[in-house]
PDB file of C-alpha atoms and ligand atoms in Angstrom:
ATOM      1  CA  UNK D   1     135.597 104.697 106.787  1.00 47.00           C
ATOM      2  CA  UNK D   2     136.144 108.380 105.263  1.00 49.00           C
ATOM      3  CA  UNK D   3     136.325 111.203 107.248  1.00 54.00           C
ATOM      4  CA  UNK D   4     133.092 112.535 106.107  1.00 80.00           C
ATOM      5  CA  UNK D   5     130.235 110.942 108.785  1.00 94.00           C
ATOM      6  CA  UNK D   6     127.677 108.683 106.586  1.00 98.00           C
ATOM      7  CA  UNK D   7     124.177 108.984 107.520  1.00 98.00           C
ATOM      8  CA  UNK D   8     122.335 105.921 109.185  1.00 98.00           C
ATOM      9  CA  UNK D   9     118.515 105.949 109.173  1.00 98.00           C
ATOM     10  CA  UNK D  10     116.457 103.915 112.363  1.00 98.00           C
ATOM     11  CA  UNK D  11     112.940 103.779 111.321  1.00 98.00           C
ATOM     12  CA  UNK D  12     111.105 103.224 114.190  1.00 98.00           C
ATOM     13  CA  UNK D  13     112.148 101.150 118.015  1.00 97.00           C
ATOM     14  CA  UNK D  14     115.119  99.356 117.561  1.00 98.00           C
ATOM     15  CA  UNK D  15     117.268  97.802 121.164  1.00 98.00           C
ATOM     16  CA  UNK D  16     119.162 100.620 122.368  1.00 98.00           C
ATOM     17  CA  UNK D  17     121.859  98.974 122.296  1.00 98.00           C
ATOM     18  CA  UNK D  18     122.483  99.216 118.364  1.00 98.00           C
ATOM     19  CA  UNK D  19     121.930 103.326 118.672  1.00 98.00           C
ATOM     20  CA  UNK D  20     124.762 103.295 121.210  1.00 98.00           C
ATOM     21  CA  UNK D  21     127.296 101.626 119.414  1.00 98.00           C
ATOM     22  CA  UNK D  22     126.667 103.341 116.141  1.00 98.00           C
ATOM     23  CA  UNK D  23     125.710 106.911 117.784  1.00 98.00           C
ATOM     24  CA  UNK D  24     129.351 108.201 117.468  1.00 97.00           C
ATOM     25  CA  UNK D  25     130.610 106.850 113.985  1.00 97.00           C
ATOM     26  CA  UNK D  26     127.329 107.199 111.948  1.00 98.00           C
ATOM     27  CA  UNK D  27     125.002 110.254 111.768  1.00 98.00           C
ATOM     28  CA  UNK D  28     122.033 108.460 112.758  1.00 98.00           C
ATOM     29  CA  UNK D  29     118.429 109.755 111.518  1.00 98.00           C
ATOM     30  CA  UNK D  30     115.363 108.429 114.159  1.00 98.00           C
ATOM     31  CA  UNK D  31     112.267 108.412 112.797  1.00 98.00           C
ATOM     32  CA  UNK D  32     109.244 106.747 113.919  1.00 97.00           C
ATOM     33  CA  UNK D  33     107.426 105.084 111.128  1.00 97.00           C
ATOM     34  CA  UNK D  34     108.683 104.191 107.824  1.00 97.00           C
ATOM     35  CA  UNK D  35     105.744 106.652 106.355  1.00 96.00           C
ATOM     36  CA  UNK D  36     107.367 109.365 108.662  1.00 98.00           C
ATOM     37  CA  UNK D  37     110.422 109.459 105.737  1.00 98.00           C
ATOM     38  CA  UNK D  38     108.430 111.786 103.481  1.00 96.00           C
ATOM     39  CA  UNK D  39     108.666 114.418 106.227  1.00 97.00           C
ATOM     40  CA  UNK D  40     112.540 114.134 106.033  1.00 98.00           C
ATOM     41  CA  UNK D  41     114.578 117.535 104.167  1.00 98.00           C
ATOM     42  CA  UNK D  42     115.198 116.086 100.896  1.00 98.00           C
ATOM     43  CA  UNK D  43     119.542 116.297 101.505  1.00 97.00           C
ATOM     44  CA  UNK D  44     119.315 114.226 104.552  1.00 98.00           C
ATOM     45  CA  UNK D  45     116.414 111.368 102.731  1.00 98.00           C
ATOM     46  CA  UNK D  46     119.169 111.616  99.734  1.00 98.00           C
ATOM     47  CA  UNK D  47     122.233 111.414 102.285  1.00 98.00           C
ATOM     48  CA  UNK D  48     121.391 108.263 104.037  1.00 98.00           C
ATOM     49  CA  UNK D  49     123.972 104.766 103.058  1.00 98.00           C
ATOM     50  CA  UNK D  50     122.851 102.442 105.959  1.00 98.00           C
ATOM     51  CA  UNK D  51     119.998 101.520 107.827  1.00 98.00           C
ATOM     52  CA  UNK D  52     118.963  99.370 111.117  1.00 98.00           C
ATOM     53  CA  UNK D  53     115.589  98.444 111.726  1.00 98.00           C
ATOM     54  CA  UNK D  54     113.712  95.860 114.083  1.00 98.00           C
ATOM     55  CA  UNK D  55     110.341  95.064 112.378  1.00 95.00           C
ATOM     56  CA  UNK D  56     109.042  97.078 109.072  1.00 96.00           C
ATOM     57  CA  UNK D  57     111.195  98.221 105.985  1.00 98.00           C
ATOM     58  CA  UNK D  58     109.514  98.226 103.253  1.00 98.00           C
ATOM     59  CA  UNK D  59     109.532  98.734  99.584  1.00 98.00           C
ATOM     60  CA  UNK D  60     108.185 102.414  99.605  1.00 98.00           C
ATOM     61  CA  UNK D  61     110.686 103.040 102.177  1.00 98.00           C
ATOM     62  CA  UNK D  62     113.299 101.606 100.146  1.00 98.00           C
ATOM     63  CA  UNK D  63     112.546 103.796  97.241  1.00 98.00           C
ATOM     64  CA  UNK D  64     112.673 106.987  98.810  1.00 98.00           C
ATOM     65  CA  UNK D  65     116.329 106.566 100.060  1.00 98.00           C
ATOM     66  CA  UNK D  66     118.182 106.408  96.810  1.00 98.00           C
ATOM     67  CA  UNK D  67     121.551 106.533  98.053  1.00 98.00           C
ATOM     68  CA  UNK D  68     120.853 103.406 100.681  1.00 98.00           C
ATOM     69  CA  UNK D  69     123.707 100.282 100.623  1.00 98.00           C
ATOM     70  CA  UNK D  70     122.227  98.180 103.362  1.00 98.00           C
ATOM     71  CA  UNK D  71     119.764  97.607 106.064  1.00 98.00           C
ATOM     72  CA  UNK D  72     120.628  95.636 108.733  1.00 98.00           C
ATOM     73  CA  UNK D  73     117.691  94.120 110.232  1.00 98.00           C
ATOM     74  CA  UNK D  74     117.279  92.980 114.041  1.00 98.00           C
ATOM     75  CA  UNK D  75     116.072  89.135 114.278  1.00 98.00           C
ATOM     76  CA  UNK D  76     116.479  85.965 112.258  1.00 98.00           C
ATOM     77  CA  UNK D  77     113.136  86.428 110.802  1.00 97.00           C
ATOM     78  CA  UNK D  78     113.077  89.792 108.220  1.00 98.00           C
ATOM     79  CA  UNK D  79     109.672  89.298 106.846  1.00 97.00           C
ATOM     80  CA  UNK D  80     109.598  92.731 107.723  1.00 97.00           C
ATOM     81  CA  UNK D  81     112.011  93.487 104.910  1.00 98.00           C
ATOM     82  CA  UNK D  82     110.997  94.170 101.537  1.00 98.00           C
ATOM     83  CA  UNK D  83     114.002  91.942 100.191  1.00 98.00           C
ATOM     84  CA  UNK D  84     112.684  91.641  97.185  1.00 97.00           C
ATOM     85  CA  UNK D  85     112.647  95.539  96.711  1.00 98.00           C
ATOM     86  CA  UNK D  86     115.913  95.626  98.219  1.00 98.00           C
ATOM     87  CA  UNK D  87     117.734  92.633  96.199  1.00 98.00           C
ATOM     88  CA  UNK D  88     116.277  94.815  92.568  1.00 97.00           C
ATOM     89  CA  UNK D  89     118.575  97.682  93.882  1.00 97.00           C
ATOM     90  CA  UNK D  90     121.400  95.836  95.030  1.00 97.00           C
ATOM     91  CA  UNK D  91     121.502  96.624  98.519  1.00 98.00           C
ATOM     92  CA  UNK D  92     122.456  93.861 101.121  1.00 98.00           C
ATOM     93  CA  UNK D  93     120.544  93.209 103.648  1.00 98.00           C
ATOM     94  CA  UNK D  94     121.684  91.028 106.847  1.00 98.00           C
ATOM     95  CA  UNK D  95     119.994  89.584 109.684  1.00 98.00           C
ATOM     96  CA  UNK D  96     121.024  87.890 112.920  1.00 98.00           C
ATOM     97  CA  UNK D  97     121.281  84.123 112.762  1.00 98.00           C
ATOM     98  CA  UNK D  98     122.861  81.722 114.911  1.00 98.00           C
ATOM     99  CA  UNK D  99     123.213  83.717 118.037  1.00 98.00           C
ATOM    100  CA  UNK D 100     119.231  83.175 119.291  1.00 98.00           C
ATOM    101  CA  UNK D 101     119.171  79.764 118.321  1.00 98.00           C
ATOM    102  CA  UNK D 102     120.072  78.733 121.849  1.00 98.00           C
ATOM    103  CA  UNK D 103     117.691  80.826 123.466  1.00 98.00           C
ATOM    104  CA  UNK D 104     114.705  80.187 121.052  1.00 98.00           C
ATOM    105  CA  UNK D 105     115.730  76.774 121.416  1.00 99.00           C
ATOM    106  CA  UNK D 106     115.648  76.849 124.967  1.00 99.00           C
ATOM    107  CA  UNK D 107     112.178  78.400 125.028  1.00 99.00           C
ATOM    108  CA  UNK D 108     110.630  76.200 122.666  1.00 99.00           C
ATOM    109  CA  UNK D 109     110.939  73.194 125.730  1.00 99.00           C
ATOM    110  CA  UNK D 110     109.672  75.477 128.021  1.00 98.00           C
ATOM    111  CA  UNK D 111     106.935  76.241 126.111  1.00 99.00           C
ATOM    112  CA  UNK D 112     106.332  72.838 125.373  1.00 99.00           C
ATOM    113  CA  UNK D 113     105.765  71.620 128.799  1.00 98.00           C
ATOM    114  CA  UNK D 114     104.130  74.248 129.828  1.00 98.00           C
ATOM    115  CA  UNK D 115     101.551  73.393 127.247  1.00 98.00           C
ATOM    116  CA  UNK D 116     101.355  69.861 128.340  1.00 98.00           C
ATOM    117  CA  UNK D 117     101.801  69.918 132.376  1.00 98.00           C
ATOM    118  CA  UNK D 118     100.302  73.293 132.379  1.00 98.00           C
ATOM    119  CA  UNK D 119     102.365  74.467 134.845  1.00 98.00           C
ATOM    120  CA  UNK D 120     101.261  78.158 134.549  1.00 98.00           C
ATOM    121  CA  UNK D 121      97.719  77.504 135.519  1.00 98.00           C
ATOM    122  CA  UNK D 122     100.008  75.382 138.419  1.00 98.00           C
ATOM    123  CA  UNK D 123     101.487  78.584 139.460  1.00 98.00           C
ATOM    124  CA  UNK D 124      98.751  80.934 139.615  1.00 98.00           C
ATOM    125  CA  UNK D 125      96.825  78.601 141.549  1.00 98.00           C
ATOM    126  CA  UNK D 126      99.325  78.132 144.062  1.00 98.00           C
ATOM    127  CA  UNK D 127      99.482  82.167 144.303  1.00 98.00           C
ATOM    128  CA  UNK D 128      95.432  82.594 144.305  1.00 98.00           C
ATOM    129  CA  UNK D 129      96.239  80.244 148.198  1.00 98.00           C
ATOM    130  CA  UNK D 130      93.776  77.709 146.120  1.00 98.00           C
ATOM    131  CA  UNK D 131      96.410  74.773 147.076  1.00 98.00           C
ATOM    132  CA  UNK D 132      95.904  75.812 151.234  1.00 98.00           C
ATOM    133  CA  UNK D 133      92.516  76.458 150.715  1.00 98.00           C
ATOM    134  CA  UNK D 134      91.355  73.828 147.838  1.00 98.00           C
ATOM    135  CA  UNK D 135      93.957  70.970 148.018  1.00 98.00           C
ATOM    136  CA  UNK D 136      96.195  70.035 145.533  1.00 98.00           C
ATOM    137  CA  UNK D 137      96.270  71.561 141.692  1.00 98.00           C
ATOM    138  CA  UNK D 138      94.309  68.791 139.626  1.00 98.00           C
ATOM    139  CA  UNK D 139      96.620  66.116 137.967  1.00 98.00           C
ATOM    140  CA  UNK D 140      97.835  66.833 134.013  1.00 98.00           C
ATOM    141  CA  UNK D 141      95.761  65.091 131.697  1.00 97.00           C
ATOM    142  CA  UNK D 142      98.542  65.518 129.332  1.00 98.00           C
ATOM    143  CA  UNK D 143     102.844  64.322 129.481  1.00 98.00           C
ATOM    144  CA  UNK D 144     105.686  64.746 127.370  1.00 98.00           C
ATOM    145  CA  UNK D 145     106.475  60.951 128.014  1.00 98.00           C
ATOM    146  CA  UNK D 146     106.509  58.839 124.699  1.00 97.00           C
ATOM    147  CA  UNK D 147     105.008  61.827 122.750  1.00 98.00           C
ATOM    148  CA  UNK D 148     105.594  61.484 118.510  1.00 98.00           C
ATOM    149  CA  UNK D 149     107.321  65.168 118.106  1.00 99.00           C
ATOM    150  CA  UNK D 150     107.121  66.554 114.638  1.00 99.00           C
ATOM    151  CA  UNK D 151     109.338  69.834 113.809  1.00 98.00           C
ATOM    152  CA  UNK D 152     108.122  71.931 110.794  1.00 98.00           C
ATOM    153  CA  UNK D 153     111.445  73.674 110.373  1.00 98.00           C
ATOM    154  CA  UNK D 154     114.998  71.764 110.390  1.00 98.00           C
ATOM    155  CA  UNK D 155     116.934  74.593 109.662  1.00 97.00           C
ATOM    156  CA  UNK D 156     119.289  76.336 112.634  1.00 97.00           C
ATOM    157  CA  UNK D 157     117.240  76.498 115.532  1.00 98.00           C
ATOM    158  CA  UNK D 158     114.857  73.842 114.472  1.00 98.00           C
ATOM    159  CA  UNK D 159     118.430  71.304 114.936  1.00 98.00           C
ATOM    160  CA  UNK D 160     118.904  73.055 118.462  1.00 98.00           C
ATOM    161  CA  UNK D 161     115.390  72.756 119.565  1.00 98.00           C
ATOM    162  CA  UNK D 162     115.677  68.485 118.306  1.00 98.00           C
ATOM    163  CA  UNK D 163     119.016  68.076 119.925  1.00 98.00           C
ATOM    164  CA  UNK D 164     117.196  69.378 123.137  1.00 98.00           C
ATOM    165  CA  UNK D 165     114.119  66.801 122.522  1.00 98.00           C
ATOM    166  CA  UNK D 166     116.338  63.995 122.492  1.00 97.00           C
ATOM    167  CA  UNK D 167     117.394  63.247 125.877  1.00 97.00           C
ATOM    168  CA  UNK D 168     113.457  63.391 126.564  1.00 98.00           C
ATOM    169  CA  UNK D 169     113.319  60.116 124.642  1.00 97.00           C
ATOM    170  CA  UNK D 170     110.634  61.249 122.313  1.00 98.00           C
ATOM    171  CA  UNK D 171     109.850  60.288 118.760  1.00 98.00           C
ATOM    172  CA  UNK D 172     111.473  63.179 116.629  1.00 98.00           C
ATOM    173  CA  UNK D 173     110.566  63.691 112.691  1.00 98.00           C
ATOM    174  CA  UNK D 174     110.575  66.574 110.574  1.00 98.00           C
ATOM    175  CA  UNK D 175     109.249  67.958 107.785  1.00 98.00           C
ATOM    176  CA  UNK D 176     111.102  70.452 105.198  1.00 98.00           C
ATOM    177  CA  UNK D 177     111.399  71.156 101.474  1.00 96.00           C
ATOM    178  CA  UNK D 178     114.051  68.886 101.457  1.00 96.00           C
ATOM    179  CA  UNK D 179     115.786  66.234 103.334  1.00 98.00           C
ATOM    180  CA  UNK D 180     118.710  66.066 105.472  1.00 97.00           C
ATOM    181  CA  UNK D 181     121.071  64.072 105.025  1.00 97.00           C
ATOM    182  CA  UNK D 182     123.282  64.833 108.508  1.00 97.00           C
ATOM    183  CA  UNK D 183     120.373  63.790 111.101  1.00 98.00           C
ATOM    184  CA  UNK D 184     118.667  60.587 112.275  1.00 98.00           C
ATOM    185  CA  UNK D 185     115.141  61.529 112.585  1.00 98.00           C
ATOM    186  CA  UNK D 186     111.956  60.522 110.225  1.00 98.00           C
ATOM    187  CA  UNK D 187     111.600  62.646 107.458  1.00 98.00           C
ATOM    188  CA  UNK D 188     108.124  63.825 105.731  1.00 98.00           C
ATOM    189  CA  UNK D 189     107.646  65.504 101.968  1.00 98.00           C
ATOM    190  CA  UNK D 190     104.832  67.212 103.377  1.00 98.00           C
ATOM    191  CA  UNK D 191     103.335  69.221 106.526  1.00 98.00           C
ATOM    192  CA  UNK D 192     100.294  67.204 106.271  1.00 98.00           C
ATOM    193  CA  UNK D 193     102.146  63.785 106.147  1.00 98.00           C
ATOM    194  CA  UNK D 194     103.831  64.678 109.249  1.00 98.00           C
ATOM    195  CA  UNK D 195     101.120  65.683 111.101  1.00 99.00           C
ATOM    196  CA  UNK D 196      99.671  62.719 110.322  1.00 98.00           C
ATOM    197  CA  UNK D 197     102.904  60.856 111.716  1.00 98.00           C
ATOM    198  CA  UNK D 198     103.147  62.783 115.105  1.00 99.00           C
ATOM    199  CA  UNK D 199     100.701  63.711 118.085  1.00 98.00           C
ATOM    200  CA  UNK D 200     102.589  67.030 119.003  1.00 99.00           C
ATOM    201  CA  UNK D 201     103.836  69.313 115.972  1.00 99.00           C
ATOM    202  CA  UNK D 202     106.639  72.219 116.782  1.00 99.00           C
ATOM    203  CA  UNK D 203     106.479  75.092 113.909  1.00 99.00           C
ATOM    204  CA  UNK D 204     110.044  77.157 113.913  1.00 98.00           C
ATOM    205  CA  UNK D 205     109.652  78.182 109.952  1.00 98.00           C
ATOM    206  CA  UNK D 206     110.477  82.118 108.598  1.00 97.00           C
ATOM    207  CA  UNK D 207     107.139  83.486 107.365  1.00 97.00           C
ATOM    208  CA  UNK D 208     107.231  83.313 103.484  1.00 96.00           C
ATOM    209  CA  UNK D 209     104.338  83.137 100.994  1.00 96.00           C
ATOM    210  CA  UNK D 210     104.911  79.417 100.869  1.00 96.00           C
ATOM    211  CA  UNK D 211     104.554  79.255 105.104  1.00 98.00           C
ATOM    212  CA  UNK D 212     101.547  81.054 105.030  1.00 98.00           C
ATOM    213  CA  UNK D 213      98.605  79.619 106.572  1.00 98.00           C
ATOM    214  CA  UNK D 214     100.347  76.170 106.151  1.00 98.00           C
ATOM    215  CA  UNK D 215      98.869  74.998 109.667  1.00 98.00           C
ATOM    216  CA  UNK D 216      95.001  74.851 108.435  1.00 98.00           C
ATOM    217  CA  UNK D 217      92.396  73.110 109.731  1.00 98.00           C
ATOM    218  CA  UNK D 218      92.890  70.241 107.709  1.00 98.00           C
ATOM    219  CA  UNK D 219      96.527  69.890 109.224  1.00 99.00           C
ATOM    220  CA  UNK D 220      94.808  70.334 112.576  1.00 99.00           C
ATOM    221  CA  UNK D 221      92.504  67.630 112.330  1.00 98.00           C
ATOM    222  CA  UNK D 222      95.564  65.469 110.832  1.00 98.00           C
ATOM    223  CA  UNK D 223      97.381  66.170 114.116  1.00 98.00           C
ATOM    224  CA  UNK D 224      94.784  64.329 115.923  1.00 98.00           C
ATOM    225  CA  UNK D 225      92.729  64.542 119.020  1.00 98.00           C
ATOM    226  CA  UNK D 226      96.328  64.114 121.808  1.00 98.00           C
ATOM    227  CA  UNK D 227      97.623  66.660 119.496  1.00 98.00           C
ATOM    228  CA  UNK D 228      99.247  69.313 120.623  1.00 99.00           C
ATOM    229  CA  UNK D 229     100.846  72.533 118.738  1.00 99.00           C
ATOM    230  CA  UNK D 230     103.677  74.973 119.466  1.00 99.00           C
ATOM    231  CA  UNK D 231     104.605  77.610 117.299  1.00 99.00           C
ATOM    232  CA  UNK D 232     107.723  79.949 117.921  1.00 98.00           C
ATOM    233  CA  UNK D 233     108.644  80.549 114.494  1.00 98.00           C
ATOM    234  CA  UNK D 234     106.079  83.081 113.028  1.00 98.00           C
ATOM    235  CA  UNK D 235     101.926  83.889 113.691  1.00 98.00           C
ATOM    236  CA  UNK D 236     101.742  84.135 109.720  1.00 98.00           C
ATOM    237  CA  UNK D 237     102.075  80.058 109.399  1.00 98.00           C
ATOM    238  CA  UNK D 238      98.812  79.159 111.157  1.00 98.00           C
ATOM    239  CA  UNK D 239      95.388  79.997 110.156  1.00 98.00           C
ATOM    240  CA  UNK D 240      94.445  81.401 113.177  1.00 98.00           C
ATOM    241  CA  UNK D 241      90.419  81.549 113.333  1.00 98.00           C
ATOM    242  CA  UNK D 242      91.198  77.636 112.228  1.00 98.00           C
ATOM    243  CA  UNK D 243      93.428  76.746 115.506  1.00 98.00           C
ATOM    244  CA  UNK D 244      91.112  78.738 117.578  1.00 98.00           C
ATOM    245  CA  UNK D 245      87.874  76.759 116.308  1.00 98.00           C
ATOM    246  CA  UNK D 246      90.070  73.312 116.676  1.00 98.00           C
ATOM    247  CA  UNK D 247      90.993  74.011 119.900  1.00 98.00           C
ATOM    248  CA  UNK D 248      87.497  74.843 120.671  1.00 98.00           C
ATOM    249  CA  UNK D 249      85.834  71.832 119.482  1.00 98.00           C
ATOM    250  CA  UNK D 250      88.415  68.885 120.557  1.00 98.00           C
ATOM    251  CA  UNK D 251      90.302  68.610 117.096  1.00 98.00           C
ATOM    252  CA  UNK D 252      93.303  69.114 119.007  1.00 99.00           C
ATOM    253  CA  UNK D 253      94.103  69.169 122.457  1.00 98.00           C
ATOM    254  CA  UNK D 254      96.547  72.466 122.810  1.00 98.00           C
ATOM    255  CA  UNK D 255      98.496  75.138 121.826  1.00 99.00           C
ATOM    256  CA  UNK D 256     101.485  76.936 122.769  1.00 99.00           C
ATOM    257  CA  UNK D 257     101.889  79.720 121.306  1.00 99.00           C
ATOM    258  CA  UNK D 258     104.688  82.602 121.285  1.00 98.00           C
ATOM    259  CA  UNK D 259     103.501  84.066 117.940  1.00 98.00           C
ATOM    260  CA  UNK D 260     100.504  85.188 116.516  1.00 98.00           C
ATOM    261  CA  UNK D 261      99.180  86.351 113.139  1.00 98.00           C
ATOM    262  CA  UNK D 262      98.542  90.358 114.195  1.00 98.00           C
ATOM    263  CA  UNK D 263     101.004  90.641 116.958  1.00 97.00           C
ATOM    264  CA  UNK D 264     101.110  92.567 119.966  1.00 97.00           C
ATOM    265  CA  UNK D 265      96.874  91.772 119.170  1.00 98.00           C
ATOM    266  CA  UNK D 266      96.112  88.252 120.242  1.00 98.00           C
ATOM    267  CA  UNK D 267      92.494  87.199 120.020  1.00 98.00           C
ATOM    268  CA  UNK D 268      89.861  87.077 123.042  1.00 98.00           C
ATOM    269  CA  UNK D 269      89.213  83.767 122.023  1.00 98.00           C
ATOM    270  CA  UNK D 270      92.338  82.678 122.039  1.00 98.00           C
ATOM    271  CA  UNK D 271      93.367  84.199 125.766  1.00 98.00           C
ATOM    272  CA  UNK D 272      89.715  82.707 127.044  1.00 98.00           C
ATOM    273  CA  UNK D 273      90.930  78.967 126.211  1.00 98.00           C
ATOM    274  CA  UNK D 274      91.788  76.650 128.835  1.00 96.00           C
ATOM    275  CA  UNK D 275      93.892  74.851 126.758  1.00 97.00           C
ATOM    276  CA  UNK D 276      96.600  76.845 125.660  1.00 98.00           C
ATOM    277  CA  UNK D 277      99.862  78.508 126.847  1.00 98.00           C
ATOM    278  CA  UNK D 278     100.679  81.903 125.586  1.00 98.00           C
ATOM    279  CA  UNK D 279     103.741  83.704 125.654  1.00 98.00           C
ATOM    280  CA  UNK D 280     103.922  87.536 124.264  1.00 98.00           C
ATOM    281  CA  UNK D 281     107.123  87.047 121.732  1.00 98.00           C
ATOM    282  CA  UNK D 282     109.803  86.622 124.053  1.00 98.00           C
ATOM    283  CA  UNK D 283     111.502  83.188 122.675  1.00 98.00           C
ATOM    284  CA  UNK D 284     114.390  85.336 122.519  1.00 98.00           C
ATOM    285  CA  UNK D 285     113.772  88.041 124.895  1.00 98.00           C
ATOM    286  CA  UNK D 286     116.522  87.403 127.309  1.00 98.00           C
ATOM    287  CA  UNK D 287     119.247  90.277 128.023  1.00 98.00           C
ATOM    288  CA  UNK D 288     122.244  88.468 126.912  1.00 98.00           C
ATOM    289  CA  UNK D 289     120.494  87.168 123.591  1.00 98.00           C
ATOM    290  CA  UNK D 290     119.042  90.309 122.811  1.00 98.00           C
ATOM    291  CA  UNK D 291     122.502  92.086 123.500  1.00 98.00           C
ATOM    292  CA  UNK D 292     124.091  89.723 121.202  1.00 98.00           C
ATOM    293  CA  UNK D 293     121.317  90.364 118.300  1.00 98.00           C
ATOM    294  CA  UNK D 294     121.612  94.081 118.525  1.00 98.00           C
ATOM    295  CA  UNK D 295     125.813  93.752 118.008  1.00 98.00           C
ATOM    296  CA  UNK D 296     125.251  92.161 115.134  1.00 98.00           C
ATOM    297  CA  UNK D 297     123.294  94.654 113.611  1.00 98.00           C
ATOM    298  CA  UNK D 298     125.615  97.077 114.576  1.00 98.00           C
ATOM    299  CA  UNK D 299     128.714  95.386 113.561  1.00 98.00           C
ATOM    300  CA  UNK D 300     127.276  94.625 109.961  1.00 98.00           C
ATOM    301  CA  UNK D 301     126.392  98.119 109.734  1.00 98.00           C
ATOM    302  CA  UNK D 302     129.807  98.940 110.720  1.00 98.00           C
ATOM    303  CA  UNK D 303     131.791  96.166 108.579  1.00 98.00           C
ATOM    304  CA  UNK D 304     129.593  97.240 104.966  1.00 98.00           C
ATOM    305  CA  UNK D 305     130.798 101.010 106.257  1.00 98.00           C
ATOM    306  CA  UNK D 306     134.359 100.255 106.837  1.00 97.00           C
ATOM    307  CA  UNK D 307     135.551  96.984 104.522  1.00 97.00           C
ATOM    308  CA  UNK D 308     132.740  96.754 102.318  1.00 96.00           C
ATOM    309  CA  UNK D 309     131.706  93.462 103.540  1.00 96.00           C
ATOM    310  CA  UNK D 310     128.551  92.328 105.998  1.00 98.00           C
ATOM    311  CA  UNK D 311     128.539  89.204 108.122  1.00 98.00           C
ATOM    312  CA  UNK D 312     125.406  87.880 107.906  1.00 98.00           C
ATOM    313  CA  UNK D 313     123.942  88.902 104.151  1.00 98.00           C
ATOM    314  CA  UNK D 314     120.071  87.407 104.147  1.00 98.00           C
ATOM    315  CA  UNK D 315     120.399  84.689 100.981  1.00 96.00           C
ATOM    316  CA  UNK D 316     118.136  87.019  99.019  1.00 96.00           C
ATOM    317  CA  UNK D 317     120.646  89.574  98.511  1.00 94.00           C
ATOM    318  CA  UNK D 318     124.079  88.261  99.054  1.00 80.00           C
ATOM    319  CA  UNK D 319     126.538  91.161  99.163  1.00 77.00           C
ATOM    320  CA  UNK D 320     128.577  90.615  95.903  1.00 61.00           C
ATOM    321  CA  UNK D 321     125.868  90.981  93.740  1.00 45.00           C
TER     322      UNK D 321
HETATM  323  C1  DGY Z 403     113.183  86.593 115.094  1.00 80.51           C
HETATM  324  O1  DGY Z 403     114.817  87.105 115.040  1.00 80.51           O
HETATM  325  O2  DGY Z 403     112.827  86.862 114.652  1.00 80.51           O
HETATM  326  C2  DGY Z 403     112.584  86.383 116.337  1.00 80.51           C
HETATM  327  O3  DGY Z 403     111.040  85.974 116.148  1.00 80.51           O
HETATM  328  C3  DGY Z 403     113.148  87.909 117.375  1.00 80.51           C
HETATM  329  O4  DGY Z 403     112.373  87.382 118.444  1.00 80.51           O
END
């Protein structure tokens, strides 16, 4: 690294560990929102060579930073970053894969069991004193036993979810764009075919134009009246109004959600439903896992400016492009 300090932009909130890992070695330029870049003095804007972001990094921000070389994005999903605009300028984008696989897979199993066995409602019942006053909590109509589980997206996290499901002795099937040769699970070449073959659908796909709205009314209909949807990927994958209708009308039985169409807004109609288990996008949200994600963001920034290479480039922006 040269003796002149390199300017790194942090647009918006980020895990404090990213900041504390970078602050001694870099000149951090911190703004509240991407749009606030316009308020920076021109020489500061032009001096920015790196960025660390959790969330949005639009094309307009990339365009405002003529010296930008790399963007370290917090999270395995990087749909907030305009990677097309970055790739067009030869800017490397990194994400934080692998370090969160176990946490997200663990949360998925917890959410699945909460949805089927209604444990959050049972705990609320106890805390409200109703066990003593009214007697036992009602038996849950559903069980994980004997379920046929379809995984939508058998990437790194999907594989960990499947590995955790196997000891539950459920049947496991999956849909991805291409079949994998390294798994024993049944493959479906379309989401609709998968939904028709299972009664439990777990979605762990990134937000892309192909996945947007792919869990629609037809897929939910195919999942059926005993069907359960678990979404731990991205909210945009689900046609949320269609899901609410399906839950209200009994087209499917229940849903467990960690992600939503317009976070942090969760529609009242969803909150009002008794047959949903709702989490506020916490699948990777433990201190150890978020620390590991923050470290990977910082390590990518440090590595780029020390050695001209990053640890985890996203496929759209390979570092030798
Ligand atoms: C990710 O890494 O994309 C997760 O959704 C963050 O929790």
